[in-house]
Amino acid sequence: MAFKLDLLLTLGLAFATLYISVAGDADILSDFIVPPNLNGIDGNFFTFTGMRVLLNGDFPTTFKVLKASMAEFPALNGQSVSYAVLEYPAGSVNPPHTHPRAAELLFLLNGNLEVGFVDTTNKLYTQTLQQGDMFVFPKGLIHYQYNNDTKNGAIAVSAFGSANAGTASIPGSVFNTSIDSGILAKSFKTDVATIQKIKAGFGAKA
């Protein structure tokens, strides 16, 4: 009986290790994946034009992200890559968030950014980036970017090692959902009135 338990434990650990080692986008068995509703594709399928608005559009007044992920660009399905262009008006912030399925490599094209992430020991790593700098946010860790310049905007490009990296906004996930205010008050060691005030700022029901 003990031998069987040891064997099951060993197999379980081996399976868990194997799963972790291959976690991420699954490998595909073809050159690319065509959505089932498409018959006959050409170069248009592999072209994304959604970033053209950056060339002629006005700079936004609030933080803005333009994504080229699998949702916007179906040809990325199975290719384990996606991009985003991030525009930071003066004084704006990309609030703390995570990408559960990919690391993020950010390249600052213009301006300055204060960036940081928190590891699983709650240690904060920060840096002030200048134009031309790159910074990596490890997969799944909470991170943010802040343009502390009160006069000038900033633009960055982010690459992800997944066609669908996912984004979980910490403030939105906590305060713009239906998590009970009493539970949040206990979790944040405050009172329900404070939690309800924060929720109201997100337009959430108290």
mmCIF file of C-alpha atoms in Angstrom:
data_model
loop_
_atom_site.group_PDB
_atom_site.id
_atom_site.type_symbol
_atom_site.label_atom_id
_atom_site.label_comp_id
_atom_site.label_asym_id
_atom_site.label_seq_id
_atom_site.Cartn_x
_atom_site.Cartn_y
_atom_site.Cartn_z
ATOM 1 C CA MET A 1 0.000 0.000 0.000
ATOM 2 C CA ALA A 2 2.823 2.386 0.929
ATOM 3 C CA PHE A 3 4.567 1.553 -2.367
ATOM 4 C CA LYS A 4 1.412 2.422 -4.315
ATOM 5 C CA LEU A 5 1.057 5.727 -2.462
ATOM 6 C CA ASP A 6 4.712 6.565 -3.140
ATOM 7 C CA LEU A 7 4.245 5.693 -6.811
ATOM 8 C CA LEU A 8 1.118 7.848 -7.078
ATOM 9 C CA LEU A 9 2.881 10.725 -5.335
ATOM 10 C CA THR A 10 5.880 10.423 -7.651
ATOM 11 C CA LEU A 11 3.662 10.299 -10.737
ATOM 12 C CA GLY A 12 1.654 13.258 -9.465
ATOM 13 C CA LEU A 13 4.775 15.335 -8.886
ATOM 14 C CA ALA A 14 6.146 14.372 -12.290
ATOM 15 C CA PHE A 15 2.882 15.347 -13.967
ATOM 16 C CA ALA A 16 2.783 18.688 -12.111
ATOM 17 C CA THR A 17 6.377 19.424 -13.111
ATOM 18 C CA LEU A 18 5.631 18.551 -16.734
ATOM 19 C CA TYR A 19 2.497 20.722 -16.710
ATOM 20 C CA ILE A 20 4.407 23.708 -15.314
ATOM 21 C CA SER A 21 7.194 23.279 -17.863
ATOM 22 C CA VAL A 22 4.759 23.438 -20.795
ATOM 23 C CA ALA A 23 2.387 26.047 -19.336
ATOM 24 C CA GLY A 24 1.554 28.849 -21.755
ATOM 25 C CA ASP A 25 0.229 28.776 -25.302
ATOM 26 C CA ALA A 26 -0.022 25.249 -26.631
ATOM 27 C CA ASP A 27 2.118 24.276 -29.613
ATOM 28 C CA ILE A 28 0.153 23.912 -32.830
ATOM 29 C CA LEU A 29 0.506 21.122 -35.374
ATOM 30 C CA SER A 30 0.126 23.336 -38.431
ATOM 31 C CA ASP A 31 1.724 26.494 -39.771
ATOM 32 C CA PHE A 32 -1.187 28.628 -38.579
ATOM 33 C CA ILE A 33 -4.808 28.373 -37.466
ATOM 34 C CA VAL A 34 -7.637 29.579 -39.678
ATOM 35 C CA PRO A 35 -10.980 30.345 -37.990
ATOM 36 C CA PRO A 36 -13.651 27.830 -39.032
ATOM 37 C CA ASN A 37 -15.841 30.538 -40.594
ATOM 38 C CA LEU A 38 -13.149 31.538 -43.124
ATOM 39 C CA ASN A 39 -12.660 29.835 -46.465
ATOM 40 C CA GLY A 40 -9.615 30.773 -48.475
ATOM 41 C CA ILE A 41 -7.241 33.294 -46.962
ATOM 42 C CA ASP A 42 -4.593 35.610 -48.358
ATOM 43 C CA GLY A 43 -2.152 38.177 -47.006
ATOM 44 C CA ASN A 44 -5.009 40.202 -45.546
ATOM 45 C CA PHE A 45 -5.525 37.518 -42.901
ATOM 46 C CA PHE A 46 -1.981 38.061 -41.625
ATOM 47 C CA THR A 47 -2.223 41.870 -41.636
ATOM 48 C CA PHE A 48 -3.432 44.020 -38.747
ATOM 49 C CA THR A 49 -4.309 47.642 -39.505
ATOM 50 C CA GLY A 50 -5.701 48.626 -36.118
ATOM 51 C CA MET A 51 -2.642 50.688 -35.210
ATOM 52 C CA ARG A 52 -3.051 53.119 -38.112
ATOM 53 C CA VAL A 53 -5.153 55.364 -35.894
ATOM 54 C CA LEU A 54 -1.971 56.215 -34.002
ATOM 55 C CA LEU A 55 -0.545 58.014 -37.018
ATOM 56 C CA ASN A 56 -3.307 60.576 -37.493
ATOM 57 C CA GLY A 57 -5.247 60.527 -34.253
ATOM 58 C CA ASP A 58 -5.045 63.008 -31.398
ATOM 59 C CA PHE A 59 -3.158 62.039 -28.261
ATOM 60 C CA PRO A 60 -5.669 60.746 -25.684
ATOM 61 C CA THR A 61 -6.569 62.700 -22.558
ATOM 62 C CA THR A 62 -6.574 59.552 -20.390
ATOM 63 C CA PHE A 63 -4.405 56.431 -20.407
ATOM 64 C CA LYS A 64 -5.176 54.312 -23.466
ATOM 65 C CA VAL A 65 -4.176 50.859 -24.732
ATOM 66 C CA LEU A 66 -4.424 49.654 -28.322
ATOM 67 C CA LYS A 67 -4.155 45.870 -28.444
ATOM 68 C CA ALA A 68 -3.134 43.437 -31.150
ATOM 69 C CA SER A 69 -4.012 40.170 -29.451
ATOM 70 C CA MET A 70 -5.862 37.114 -30.701
ATOM 71 C CA ALA A 71 -9.218 38.836 -30.125
ATOM 72 C CA GLU A 72 -8.359 41.732 -32.445
ATOM 73 C CA PHE A 73 -6.027 39.827 -34.781
ATOM 74 C CA PRO A 74 -7.168 36.192 -35.234
ATOM 75 C CA ALA A 75 -4.022 35.238 -37.172
ATOM 76 C CA LEU A 76 -2.130 35.343 -33.855
ATOM 77 C CA ASN A 77 -3.949 32.226 -32.652
ATOM 78 C CA GLY A 78 -1.261 29.620 -31.950
ATOM 79 C CA GLN A 79 1.647 32.001 -32.574
ATOM 80 C CA SER A 80 2.407 32.783 -28.888
ATOM 81 C CA VAL A 81 2.870 36.499 -29.472
ATOM 82 C CA SER A 82 0.848 39.711 -29.160
ATOM 83 C CA TYR A 83 1.441 43.442 -28.878
ATOM 84 C CA ALA A 84 -0.016 46.537 -27.307
ATOM 85 C CA VAL A 85 0.660 50.240 -27.776
ATOM 86 C CA LEU A 86 0.247 52.230 -24.574
ATOM 87 C CA GLU A 87 -0.336 55.988 -24.524
ATOM 88 C CA TYR A 88 0.193 57.875 -21.272
ATOM 89 C CA PRO A 89 -0.973 61.509 -21.100
ATOM 90 C CA ALA A 90 0.878 63.714 -18.611
ATOM 91 C CA GLY A 91 0.323 62.518 -15.057
ATOM 92 C CA SER A 92 -1.559 59.350 -16.049
ATOM 93 C CA VAL A 93 -1.182 55.836 -14.668
ATOM 94 C CA ASN A 94 -1.718 52.309 -15.910
ATOM 95 C CA PRO A 95 -3.092 50.941 -12.602
ATOM 96 C CA PRO A 96 -1.713 47.795 -10.928
ATOM 97 C CA HIS A 97 -2.664 44.720 -12.958
ATOM 98 C CA THR A 98 -1.414 41.300 -13.999
ATOM 99 C CA HIS A 99 -1.144 39.242 -17.176
ATOM 100 C CA PRO A 100 -1.806 35.657 -16.060
ATOM 101 C CA ARG A 101 -0.633 33.969 -19.259
ATOM 102 C CA ALA A 102 2.506 35.877 -20.295
ATOM 103 C CA ALA A 103 5.449 38.033 -19.322
ATOM 104 C CA GLU A 104 5.468 41.569 -20.729
ATOM 105 C CA LEU A 105 8.428 43.269 -22.388
ATOM 106 C CA LEU A 106 7.861 47.027 -22.511
ATOM 107 C CA PHE A 107 9.822 49.332 -24.829
ATOM 108 C CA LEU A 108 9.521 53.067 -24.149
ATOM 109 C CA LEU A 109 9.349 54.946 -27.445
ATOM 110 C CA ASN A 110 8.882 58.443 -26.103
ATOM 111 C CA GLY A 111 8.846 60.264 -22.765
ATOM 112 C CA ASN A 112 9.626 58.950 -19.294
ATOM 113 C CA LEU A 113 7.874 56.322 -17.200
ATOM 114 C CA GLU A 114 8.039 55.147 -13.625
ATOM 115 C CA VAL A 115 7.453 51.384 -13.643
ATOM 116 C CA GLY A 116 7.390 48.662 -11.049
ATOM 117 C CA PHE A 117 6.279 45.166 -10.120
ATOM 118 C CA VAL A 118 5.821 43.210 -6.892
ATOM 119 C CA ASP A 119 7.153 39.671 -6.557
ATOM 120 C CA THR A 120 5.598 36.853 -4.532
ATOM 121 C CA THR A 121 7.553 37.903 -1.428
ATOM 122 C CA ASN A 122 5.963 41.385 -1.668
ATOM 123 C CA LYS A 123 9.236 42.987 -2.720
ATOM 124 C CA LEU A 124 8.791 45.996 -5.010
ATOM 125 C CA TYR A 125 11.126 46.476 -7.975
ATOM 126 C CA THR A 126 10.973 49.932 -9.560
ATOM 127 C CA GLN A 127 12.765 51.835 -12.286
ATOM 128 C CA THR A 128 12.499 55.168 -14.060
ATOM 129 C CA LEU A 129 12.636 54.536 -17.790
ATOM 130 C CA GLN A 130 13.865 56.952 -20.406
ATOM 131 C CA GLN A 131 13.173 56.922 -24.139
ATOM 132 C CA GLY A 132 14.733 53.801 -25.667
ATOM 133 C CA ASP A 133 14.720 51.753 -22.437
ATOM 134 C CA MET A 134 13.125 48.323 -22.021
ATOM 135 C CA PHE A 135 11.703 46.681 -18.905
ATOM 136 C CA VAL A 136 10.337 43.181 -18.336
ATOM 137 C CA PHE A 137 7.375 42.396 -16.094
ATOM 138 C CA PRO A 138 7.500 38.715 -15.099
ATOM 139 C CA LYS A 139 4.516 36.542 -15.922
ATOM 140 C CA GLY A 140 1.585 36.848 -13.546
ATOM 141 C CA LEU A 141 3.107 39.436 -11.201
ATOM 142 C CA ILE A 142 1.315 42.662 -10.256
ATOM 143 C CA HIS A 143 2.829 45.669 -12.037
ATOM 144 C CA TYR A 144 2.110 49.259 -13.067
ATOM 145 C CA GLN A 145 3.383 52.205 -15.112
ATOM 146 C CA TYR A 146 3.142 55.892 -14.199
ATOM 147 C CA ASN A 147 3.932 58.970 -16.266
ATOM 148 C CA ASN A 148 4.961 61.442 -13.565
ATOM 149 C CA ASP A 149 5.709 64.168 -16.107
ATOM 150 C CA THR A 150 3.027 66.836 -15.614
ATOM 151 C CA LYS A 151 3.538 68.373 -19.059
ATOM 152 C CA ASN A 152 4.483 65.665 -21.576
ATOM 153 C CA GLY A 153 2.942 62.399 -22.672
ATOM 154 C CA ALA A 154 4.696 59.058 -23.147
ATOM 155 C CA ILE A 155 4.265 56.164 -25.583
ATOM 156 C CA ALA A 156 5.368 52.555 -25.117
ATOM 157 C CA VAL A 157 5.042 49.273 -26.987
ATOM 158 C CA SER A 158 4.584 46.011 -25.094
ATOM 159 C CA ALA A 159 5.226 42.503 -26.407
ATOM 160 C CA PHE A 160 3.706 39.405 -24.801
ATOM 161 C CA GLY A 161 4.670 35.745 -25.076
ATOM 162 C CA SER A 162 1.070 34.719 -25.638
ATOM 163 C CA ALA A 163 -1.580 35.442 -28.234
ATOM 164 C CA ASN A 164 -3.955 36.013 -25.327
ATOM 165 C CA ALA A 165 -1.980 37.238 -22.307
ATOM 166 C CA GLY A 166 -5.082 38.385 -20.431
ATOM 167 C CA THR A 167 -5.283 41.408 -18.144
ATOM 168 C CA ALA A 168 -6.635 41.429 -14.607
ATOM 169 C CA SER A 169 -6.887 44.978 -13.235
ATOM 170 C CA ILE A 170 -6.407 44.880 -9.480
ATOM 171 C CA PRO A 171 -8.590 47.923 -8.622
ATOM 172 C CA GLY A 172 -11.282 46.852 -11.084
ATOM 173 C CA SER A 173 -11.230 43.196 -10.066
ATOM 174 C CA VAL A 174 -11.573 44.100 -6.400
ATOM 175 C CA PHE A 175 -13.828 47.155 -6.346
ATOM 176 C CA ASN A 176 -15.802 46.957 -9.599
ATOM 177 C CA THR A 177 -17.257 43.513 -8.966
ATOM 178 C CA SER A 178 -19.908 42.164 -6.633
ATOM 179 C CA ILE A 179 -17.520 41.092 -3.849
ATOM 180 C CA ASP A 180 -19.343 41.815 -0.593
ATOM 181 C CA SER A 181 -18.349 45.156 0.966
ATOM 182 C CA GLY A 182 -18.094 43.545 4.395
ATOM 183 C CA ILE A 183 -15.573 41.020 3.105
ATOM 184 C CA LEU A 184 -13.546 43.782 1.472
ATOM 185 C CA ALA A 185 -13.664 45.895 4.633
ATOM 186 C CA LYS A 186 -12.226 42.999 6.663
ATOM 187 C CA SER A 187 -9.652 42.229 3.979
ATOM 188 C CA PHE A 188 -8.393 45.826 3.795
ATOM 189 C CA LYS A 189 -8.773 46.413 7.557
ATOM 190 C CA THR A 190 -11.151 49.322 7.103
ATOM 191 C CA ASP A 191 -14.888 49.987 7.386
ATOM 192 C CA VAL A 192 -17.739 49.289 4.995
ATOM 193 C CA ALA A 193 -18.402 53.003 4.378
ATOM 194 C CA THR A 194 -14.864 53.448 3.020
ATOM 195 C CA ILE A 195 -15.238 50.423 0.751
ATOM 196 C CA GLN A 196 -18.593 51.691 -0.543
ATOM 197 C CA LYS A 197 -17.051 55.068 -1.302
ATOM 198 C CA ILE A 198 -14.284 53.421 -3.322
ATOM 199 C CA LYS A 199 -16.820 51.240 -5.157
ATOM 200 C CA ALA A 200 -18.864 54.309 -6.009
ATOM 201 C CA GLY A 201 -15.817 55.773 -7.716
ATOM 202 C CA PHE A 202 -15.837 52.772 -10.056
ATOM 203 C CA GLY A 203 -19.569 53.009 -10.614
ATOM 204 C CA ALA A 204 -20.059 49.677 -8.868
ATOM 205 C CA LYS A 205 -22.973 48.744 -6.656
ATOM 206 C CA ALA A 206 -22.136 49.042 -2.976
#
